[in-house]
Coordinates of C-alpha atoms and ligand atoms in Angstrom, one line a residue:
X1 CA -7.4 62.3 140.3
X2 CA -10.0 64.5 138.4
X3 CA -9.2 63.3 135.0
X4 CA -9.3 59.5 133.0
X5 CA -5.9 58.8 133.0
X6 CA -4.1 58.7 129.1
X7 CA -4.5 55.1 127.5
X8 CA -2.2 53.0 127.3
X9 CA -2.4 53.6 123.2
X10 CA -2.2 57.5 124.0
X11 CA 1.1 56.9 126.4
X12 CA 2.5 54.8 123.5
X13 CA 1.8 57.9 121.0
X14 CA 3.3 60.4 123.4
X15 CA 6.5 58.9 124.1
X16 CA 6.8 57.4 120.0
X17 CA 8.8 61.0 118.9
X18 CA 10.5 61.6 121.6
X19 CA 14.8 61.2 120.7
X20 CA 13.8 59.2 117.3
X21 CA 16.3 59.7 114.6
X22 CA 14.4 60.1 111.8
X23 CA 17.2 58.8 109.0
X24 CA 17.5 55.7 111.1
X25 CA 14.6 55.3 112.8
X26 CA 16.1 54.2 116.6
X27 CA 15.8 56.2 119.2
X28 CA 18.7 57.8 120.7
X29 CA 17.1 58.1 124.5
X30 CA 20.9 58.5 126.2
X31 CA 21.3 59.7 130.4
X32 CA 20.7 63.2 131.1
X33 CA 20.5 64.7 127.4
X34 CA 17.8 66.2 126.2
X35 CA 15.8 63.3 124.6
X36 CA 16.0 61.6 128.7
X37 CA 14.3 65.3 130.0
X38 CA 12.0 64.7 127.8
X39 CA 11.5 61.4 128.5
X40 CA 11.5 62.1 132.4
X41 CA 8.8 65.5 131.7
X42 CA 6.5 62.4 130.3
X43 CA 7.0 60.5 133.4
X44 CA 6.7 63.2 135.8
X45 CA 3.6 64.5 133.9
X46 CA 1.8 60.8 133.7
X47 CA 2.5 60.3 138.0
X48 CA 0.8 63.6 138.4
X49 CA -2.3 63.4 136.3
X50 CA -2.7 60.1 138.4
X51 CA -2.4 62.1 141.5
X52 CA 0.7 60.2 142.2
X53 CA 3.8 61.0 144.7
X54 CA 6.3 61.7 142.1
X55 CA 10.1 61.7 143.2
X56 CA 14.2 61.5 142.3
X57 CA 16.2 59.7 144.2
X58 CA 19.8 60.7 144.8
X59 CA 20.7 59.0 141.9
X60 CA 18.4 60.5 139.4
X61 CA 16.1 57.4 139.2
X62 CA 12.1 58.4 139.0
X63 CA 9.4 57.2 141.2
X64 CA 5.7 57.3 141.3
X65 CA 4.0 56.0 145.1
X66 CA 0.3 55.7 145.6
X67 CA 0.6 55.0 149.0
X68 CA 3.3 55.6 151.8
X69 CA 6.6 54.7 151.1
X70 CA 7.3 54.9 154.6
X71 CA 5.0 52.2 155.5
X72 CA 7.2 49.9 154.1
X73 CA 6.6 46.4 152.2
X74 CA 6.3 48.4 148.8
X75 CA 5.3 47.2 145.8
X76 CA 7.6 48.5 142.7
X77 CA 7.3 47.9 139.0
X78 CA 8.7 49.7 136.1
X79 CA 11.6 49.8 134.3
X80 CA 14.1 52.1 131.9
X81 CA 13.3 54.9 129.3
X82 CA 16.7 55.2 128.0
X83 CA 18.0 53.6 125.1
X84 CA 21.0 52.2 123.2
X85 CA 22.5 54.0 119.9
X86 CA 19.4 53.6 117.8
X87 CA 17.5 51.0 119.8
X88 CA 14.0 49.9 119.6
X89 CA 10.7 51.5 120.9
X90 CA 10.2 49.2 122.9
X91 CA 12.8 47.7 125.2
X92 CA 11.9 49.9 128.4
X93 CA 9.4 52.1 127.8
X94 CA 6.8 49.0 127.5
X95 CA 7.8 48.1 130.9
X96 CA 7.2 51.6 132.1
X97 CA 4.1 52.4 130.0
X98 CA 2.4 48.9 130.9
X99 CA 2.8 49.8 134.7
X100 CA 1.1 53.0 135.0
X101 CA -1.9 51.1 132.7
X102 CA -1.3 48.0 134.9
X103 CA -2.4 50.7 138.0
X104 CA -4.6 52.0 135.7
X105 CA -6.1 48.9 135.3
X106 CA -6.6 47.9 139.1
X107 CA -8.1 51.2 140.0
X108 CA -10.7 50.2 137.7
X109 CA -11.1 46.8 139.6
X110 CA -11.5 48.9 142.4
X111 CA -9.2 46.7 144.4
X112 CA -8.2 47.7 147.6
X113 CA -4.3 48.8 147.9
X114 CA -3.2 47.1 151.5
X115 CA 0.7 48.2 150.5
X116 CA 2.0 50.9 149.5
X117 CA 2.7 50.7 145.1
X118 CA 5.3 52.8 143.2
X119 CA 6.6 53.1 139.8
X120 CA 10.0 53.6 138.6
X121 CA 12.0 54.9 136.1
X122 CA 15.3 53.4 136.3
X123 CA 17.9 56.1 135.3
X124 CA 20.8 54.9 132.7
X125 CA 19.9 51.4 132.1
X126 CA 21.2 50.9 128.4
X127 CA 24.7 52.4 129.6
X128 CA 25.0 54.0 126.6
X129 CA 26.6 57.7 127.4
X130 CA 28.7 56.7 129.6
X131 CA 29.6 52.7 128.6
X132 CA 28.0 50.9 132.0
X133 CA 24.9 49.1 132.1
X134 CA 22.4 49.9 135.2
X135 CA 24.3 53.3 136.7
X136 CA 21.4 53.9 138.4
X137 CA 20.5 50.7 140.0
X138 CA 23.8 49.8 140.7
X139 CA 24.1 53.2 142.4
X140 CA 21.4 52.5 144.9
X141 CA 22.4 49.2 145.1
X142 CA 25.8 49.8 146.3
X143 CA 27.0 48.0 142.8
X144 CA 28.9 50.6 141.9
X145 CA 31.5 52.9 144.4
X146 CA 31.1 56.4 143.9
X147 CA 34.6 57.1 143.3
X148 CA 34.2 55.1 139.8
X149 CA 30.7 56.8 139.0
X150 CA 32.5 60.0 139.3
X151 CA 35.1 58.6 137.2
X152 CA 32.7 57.4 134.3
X153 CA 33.0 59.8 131.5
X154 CA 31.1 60.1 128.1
X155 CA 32.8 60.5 124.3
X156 CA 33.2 64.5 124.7
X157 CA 35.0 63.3 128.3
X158 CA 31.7 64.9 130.3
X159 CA 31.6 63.0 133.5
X160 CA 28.7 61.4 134.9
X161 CA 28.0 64.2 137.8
X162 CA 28.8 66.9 135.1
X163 CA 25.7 65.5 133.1
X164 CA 23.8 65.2 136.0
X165 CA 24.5 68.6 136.7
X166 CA 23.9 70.0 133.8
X167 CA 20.6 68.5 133.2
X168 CA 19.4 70.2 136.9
X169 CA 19.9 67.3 139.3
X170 CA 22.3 67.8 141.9
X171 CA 25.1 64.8 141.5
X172 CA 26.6 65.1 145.2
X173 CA 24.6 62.7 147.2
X174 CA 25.2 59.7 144.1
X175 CA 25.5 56.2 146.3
X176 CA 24.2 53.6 147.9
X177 CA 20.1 53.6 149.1
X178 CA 19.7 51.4 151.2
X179 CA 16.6 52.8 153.1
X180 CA 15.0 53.2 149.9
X181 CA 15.6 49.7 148.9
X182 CA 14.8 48.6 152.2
X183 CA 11.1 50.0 151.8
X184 CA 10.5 47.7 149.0
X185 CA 8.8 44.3 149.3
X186 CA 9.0 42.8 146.0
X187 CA 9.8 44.5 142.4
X188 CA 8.1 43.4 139.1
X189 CA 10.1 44.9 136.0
X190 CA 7.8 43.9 132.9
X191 CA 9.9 44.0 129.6
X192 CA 9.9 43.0 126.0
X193 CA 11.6 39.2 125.6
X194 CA 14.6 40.0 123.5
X195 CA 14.5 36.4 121.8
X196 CA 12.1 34.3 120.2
X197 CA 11.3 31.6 123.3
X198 CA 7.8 32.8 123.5
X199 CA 6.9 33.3 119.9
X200 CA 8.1 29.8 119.4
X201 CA 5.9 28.2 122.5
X202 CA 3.2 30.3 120.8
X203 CA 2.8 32.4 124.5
X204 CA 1.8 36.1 124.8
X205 CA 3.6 36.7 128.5
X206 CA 6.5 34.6 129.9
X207 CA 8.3 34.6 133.4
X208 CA 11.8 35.0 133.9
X209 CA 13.8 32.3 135.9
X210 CA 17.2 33.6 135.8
X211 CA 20.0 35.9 133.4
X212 CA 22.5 34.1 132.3
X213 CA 26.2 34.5 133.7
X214 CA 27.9 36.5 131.3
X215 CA 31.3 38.6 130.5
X216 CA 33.4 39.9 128.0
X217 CA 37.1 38.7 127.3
X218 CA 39.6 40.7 125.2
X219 CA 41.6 38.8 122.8
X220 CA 45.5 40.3 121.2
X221 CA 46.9 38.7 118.5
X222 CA 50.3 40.0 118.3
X223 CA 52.2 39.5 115.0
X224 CA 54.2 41.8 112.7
X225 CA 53.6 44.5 110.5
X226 CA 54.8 44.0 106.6
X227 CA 54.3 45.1 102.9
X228 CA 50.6 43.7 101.9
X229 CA 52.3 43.2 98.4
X230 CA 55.9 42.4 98.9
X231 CA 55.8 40.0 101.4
X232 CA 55.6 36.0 100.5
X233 CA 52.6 33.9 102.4
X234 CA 54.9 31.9 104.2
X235 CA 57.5 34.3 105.8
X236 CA 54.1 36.5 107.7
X237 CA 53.1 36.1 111.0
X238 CA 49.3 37.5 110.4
X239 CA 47.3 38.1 113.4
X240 CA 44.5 38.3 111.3
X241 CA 44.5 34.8 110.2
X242 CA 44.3 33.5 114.1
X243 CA 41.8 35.5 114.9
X244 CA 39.3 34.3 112.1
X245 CA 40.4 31.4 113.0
X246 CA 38.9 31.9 116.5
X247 CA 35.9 33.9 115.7
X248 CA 35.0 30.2 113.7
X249 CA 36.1 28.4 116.9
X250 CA 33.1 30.8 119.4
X251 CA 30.7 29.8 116.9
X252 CA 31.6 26.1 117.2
X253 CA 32.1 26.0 120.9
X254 CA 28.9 27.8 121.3
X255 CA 27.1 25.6 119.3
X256 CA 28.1 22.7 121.4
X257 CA 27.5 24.6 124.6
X258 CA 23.6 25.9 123.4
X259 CA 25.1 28.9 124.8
X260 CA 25.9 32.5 122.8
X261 CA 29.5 33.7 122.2
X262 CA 30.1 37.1 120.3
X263 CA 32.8 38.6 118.6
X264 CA 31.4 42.4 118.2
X265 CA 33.9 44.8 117.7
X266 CA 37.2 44.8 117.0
X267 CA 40.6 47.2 116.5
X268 CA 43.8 46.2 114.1
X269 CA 47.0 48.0 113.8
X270 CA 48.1 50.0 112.0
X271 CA 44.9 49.2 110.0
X272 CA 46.3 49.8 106.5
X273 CA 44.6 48.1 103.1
X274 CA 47.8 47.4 102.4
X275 CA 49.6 46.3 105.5
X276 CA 49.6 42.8 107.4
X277 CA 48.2 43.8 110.9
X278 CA 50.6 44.0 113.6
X279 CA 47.8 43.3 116.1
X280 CA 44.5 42.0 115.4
X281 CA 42.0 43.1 119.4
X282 CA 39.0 41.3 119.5
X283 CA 36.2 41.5 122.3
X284 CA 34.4 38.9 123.3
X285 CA 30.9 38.6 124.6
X286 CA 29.7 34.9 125.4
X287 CA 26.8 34.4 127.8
X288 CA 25.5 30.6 129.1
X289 CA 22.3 29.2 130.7
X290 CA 24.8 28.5 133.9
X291 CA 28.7 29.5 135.3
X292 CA 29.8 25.8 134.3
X293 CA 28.5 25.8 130.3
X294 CA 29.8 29.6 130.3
X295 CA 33.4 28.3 132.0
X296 CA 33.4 25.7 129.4
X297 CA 33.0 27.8 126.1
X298 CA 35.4 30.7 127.6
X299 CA 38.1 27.9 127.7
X300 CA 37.2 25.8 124.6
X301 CA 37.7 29.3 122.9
X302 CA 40.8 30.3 124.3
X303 CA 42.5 26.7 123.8
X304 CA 41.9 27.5 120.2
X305 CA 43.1 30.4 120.0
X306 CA 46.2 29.4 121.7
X307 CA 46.9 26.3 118.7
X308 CA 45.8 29.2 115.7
X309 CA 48.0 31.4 117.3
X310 CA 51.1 28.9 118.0
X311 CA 50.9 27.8 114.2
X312 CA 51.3 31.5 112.5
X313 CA 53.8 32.7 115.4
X314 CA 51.4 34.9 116.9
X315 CA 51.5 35.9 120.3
X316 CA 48.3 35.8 122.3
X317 CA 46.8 37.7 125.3
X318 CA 43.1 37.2 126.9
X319 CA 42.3 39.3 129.2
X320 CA 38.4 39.0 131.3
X321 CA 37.5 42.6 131.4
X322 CA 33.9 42.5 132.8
X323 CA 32.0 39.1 134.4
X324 CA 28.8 39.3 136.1
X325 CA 27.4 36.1 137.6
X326 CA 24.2 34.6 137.1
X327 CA 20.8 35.9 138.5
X328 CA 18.2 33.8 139.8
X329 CA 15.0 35.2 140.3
X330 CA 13.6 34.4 143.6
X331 CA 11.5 31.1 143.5
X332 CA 8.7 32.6 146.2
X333 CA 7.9 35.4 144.3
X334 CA 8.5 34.1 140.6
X335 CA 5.9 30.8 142.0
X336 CA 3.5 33.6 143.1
X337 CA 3.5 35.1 139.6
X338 CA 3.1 31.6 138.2
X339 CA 0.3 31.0 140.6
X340 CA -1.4 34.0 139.8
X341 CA -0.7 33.6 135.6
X342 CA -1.6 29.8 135.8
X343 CA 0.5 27.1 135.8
X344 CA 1.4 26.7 132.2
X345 CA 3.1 30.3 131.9
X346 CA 6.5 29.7 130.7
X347 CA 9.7 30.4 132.5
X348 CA 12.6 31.6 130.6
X349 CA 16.3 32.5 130.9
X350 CA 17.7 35.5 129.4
X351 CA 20.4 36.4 128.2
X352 CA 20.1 40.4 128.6
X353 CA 20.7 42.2 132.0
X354 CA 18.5 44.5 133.8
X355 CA 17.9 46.9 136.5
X356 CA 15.9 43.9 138.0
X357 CA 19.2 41.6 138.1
X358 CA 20.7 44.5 140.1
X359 CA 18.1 45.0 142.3
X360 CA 17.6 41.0 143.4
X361 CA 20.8 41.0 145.7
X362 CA 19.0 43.7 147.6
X363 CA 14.8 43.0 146.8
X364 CA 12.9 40.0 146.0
X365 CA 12.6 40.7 142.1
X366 CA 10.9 38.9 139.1
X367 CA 10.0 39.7 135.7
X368 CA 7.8 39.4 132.8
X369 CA 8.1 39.3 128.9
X370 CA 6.1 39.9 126.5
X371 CA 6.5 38.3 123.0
X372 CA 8.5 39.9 120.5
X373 CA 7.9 38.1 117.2
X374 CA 11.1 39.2 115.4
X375 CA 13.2 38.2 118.4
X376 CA 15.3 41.3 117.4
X377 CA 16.2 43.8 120.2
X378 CA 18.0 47.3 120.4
X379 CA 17.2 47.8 116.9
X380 CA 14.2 49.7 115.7
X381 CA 12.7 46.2 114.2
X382 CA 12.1 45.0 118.0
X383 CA 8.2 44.9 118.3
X384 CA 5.5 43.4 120.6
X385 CA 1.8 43.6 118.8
X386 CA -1.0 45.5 120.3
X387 CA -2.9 42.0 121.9
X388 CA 0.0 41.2 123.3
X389 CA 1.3 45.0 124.8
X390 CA -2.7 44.7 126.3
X391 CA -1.9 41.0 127.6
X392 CA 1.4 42.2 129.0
X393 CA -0.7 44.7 131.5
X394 CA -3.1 42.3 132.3
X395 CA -0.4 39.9 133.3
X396 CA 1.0 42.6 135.6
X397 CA -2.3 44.2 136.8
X398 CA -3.2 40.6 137.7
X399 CA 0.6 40.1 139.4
X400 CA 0.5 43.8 141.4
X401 CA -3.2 42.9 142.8
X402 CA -1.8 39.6 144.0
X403 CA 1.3 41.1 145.5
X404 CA -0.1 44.3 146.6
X405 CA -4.2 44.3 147.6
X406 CA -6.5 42.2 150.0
Ligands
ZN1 ZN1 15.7 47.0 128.9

């Protein structure tokens, strides 16, 4: 390395344009499109002017190694550059950015490295081309078969290995990793909190204990289609009526629970102004600190449902499309990070999923937030201020020379 590395301020700068809509103000950072090259170029260009091994994997996710991978015992941080439909700046990048200045910062220390240290990239995170979360982690994870990655396909029906393609990797060795993953000791992913549990305890960096079991449920109302004007209150069987009725009832049953339930998006037929709906589909997202709070607002919701629907002769179907259990964190590692950050660092739950949930069935794994005063996430008003972006690296310097130096 001949050169002083870019700051973490000048890192910040050079990735700020890149995919930005400028109406909006999100970024628009989807797999394998031209805002991700650009993305990955940054990457590529910031493990090179550290004189780092820079790499793909076979599923397209990035890596950086000072050191040799094939000695085994690796120590991996980083995280995801792409982003939801107009998402934030920071949900990602600050985990990627923070790492190189984390290694930045313990070269500066002049520690010496006793394992070998990589950072990643973790391709297709957000899920939002191709409607999964974590394609690339659950790839090498052997989360996801192969035959269904090939089947994944985006709004213009490109598949997933077409857009590989055609952004210049080659799609045909997509799959499992498990000599890869196998080289790795522990993985830190550092990331922006997505609530407001560390702004309220008035704490710069948190450590994360577990994400929260979570799943989404589709609900049909089934009723009948009639004349908006023509046809008296009592003789309609409105679906819409049971599923207000049961959008009130999540809030409630969440409430009770201290857990989250969502109703987020929704399709009615035939979808006329003037028309009662024949069928009312809502999707519901509802997440809990543990599998028996979550089991208990799923139900309380559906029982609901079930007595609104009875009452307007509506028929009702719930069907679980998606459920991922919870994630603990492993307690070694995340008490090493507490020992290392000091006893009073918070732990938290989340609610969000991550490439480091995928990866803990496979690695040790823990993470780290830093403190987003708004609380909001994948919107452009998710923020982390300077101190605390420059207390976030520190954290993680301090972690990687604990995990990874004598
Ligand atoms: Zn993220």
């Amino acid at each position: 390395m001949s050169t002083t590395p870019p700051t973490f301020h000048e890192m910040w700068r050079d990735l700020a344009s890149i995919g930005r809509d400028p109406d909006s103000g999100g970024y628009r950072r989807y797999a394998w499109t031209g805002a991700d090259a650009d993305c990955r170029a940054w990457f590529q260009a910031q493990a090179e002017t550290r004189g780092l091994t820079y790499e793909v994997d076979r599923n397209g996710n990035q890596w950086a190694w000072l050191g040799d991978p094939a000695a085994g015992d690796a120590v991996v941080t980083g995280s995801h550059l792409d982003s939801v439909p107009d998402g934030g700046a920071f949900d990602g990048p600050l985990g990627v950015v923070s790492s190189f200045a984390a290694l930045d910062e313990l070269r500066r220390r002049g520690v010496e490295f006793t394992k070998p240290v990589a950072i990643t990239n973790f391709g297709d995170e957000e899920g939002a081309r191709f409607g999964l979360a974590c394609v690339g982690s659950r790839l090498a994870a052997g989360q996801l078969g192969v035959d269904k990655a090939c089947e994944l396909r985006d709004a213009d029906g490109i598949t997933l290995p077409q857009a590989m393609e055609r952004a210049g990797y080659d799609p045909t060795g997509i799959g499992p990793d498990p000599d890869r993953l196998a080289r790795i000791g522990a993985f830190v992913e550092l990331h922006v909190e997505q609530g407001r549990a560390l702004d309220l305890t008035g704490d710069r960096v948190g450590i994360a204990s577990s994400i929260w079991p979570h799943g989404r449920w589709r609900f049909d109302f089934r009723g009948e289609a009639n004349h908006a004007g023509t046809t008296r209150l009592a003789d309609r069987r409105d679906p819409m009526l049971s599923y207000a009725e049961t959008v009130l009832a999540a809030r409630r049953e969440a409430e009770l629970a201290g857990a989250v339930a969502t109703f987020g998006k929704i399709a009615v037929e035939p979808n006329g102004v003037n028309a009662i709906p024949s069928l009312v589909r809502g999707w519901l997202d509802s997440r809990a600190a543990d599998q028996q709070a979550l089991d208990t607002v799923v139900a309380g919701i559906e029982k609901a449902a079930r007595e609104y629907a009875d009452r307007h002769g509506i028929d009702l179907d719930v069907v679980r499309e998606s459920f991922t259990p919870v994630v603990e964190f492993e307690h070694a590692l995340r008490d090493e990070l507490a020992r290392v950050l000091g006893a009073s660092t918070p732990v938290l739950g989340t609610g969000a999923g991550h490439d480091a949930g995928i990866l803990s069935a496979s690695v040790p794994t823990a993470m780290l937030f830093v403190r987003n005063p708004t609380g909001v996430s994948h919107s452009p008003a998710e923020y982390a201020t300077e101190d605390d972006c420059v207390a976030g690296v520190a954290a993680l310097a301090d972690v990687l020379e604990g995990l990874a130096c004598s």
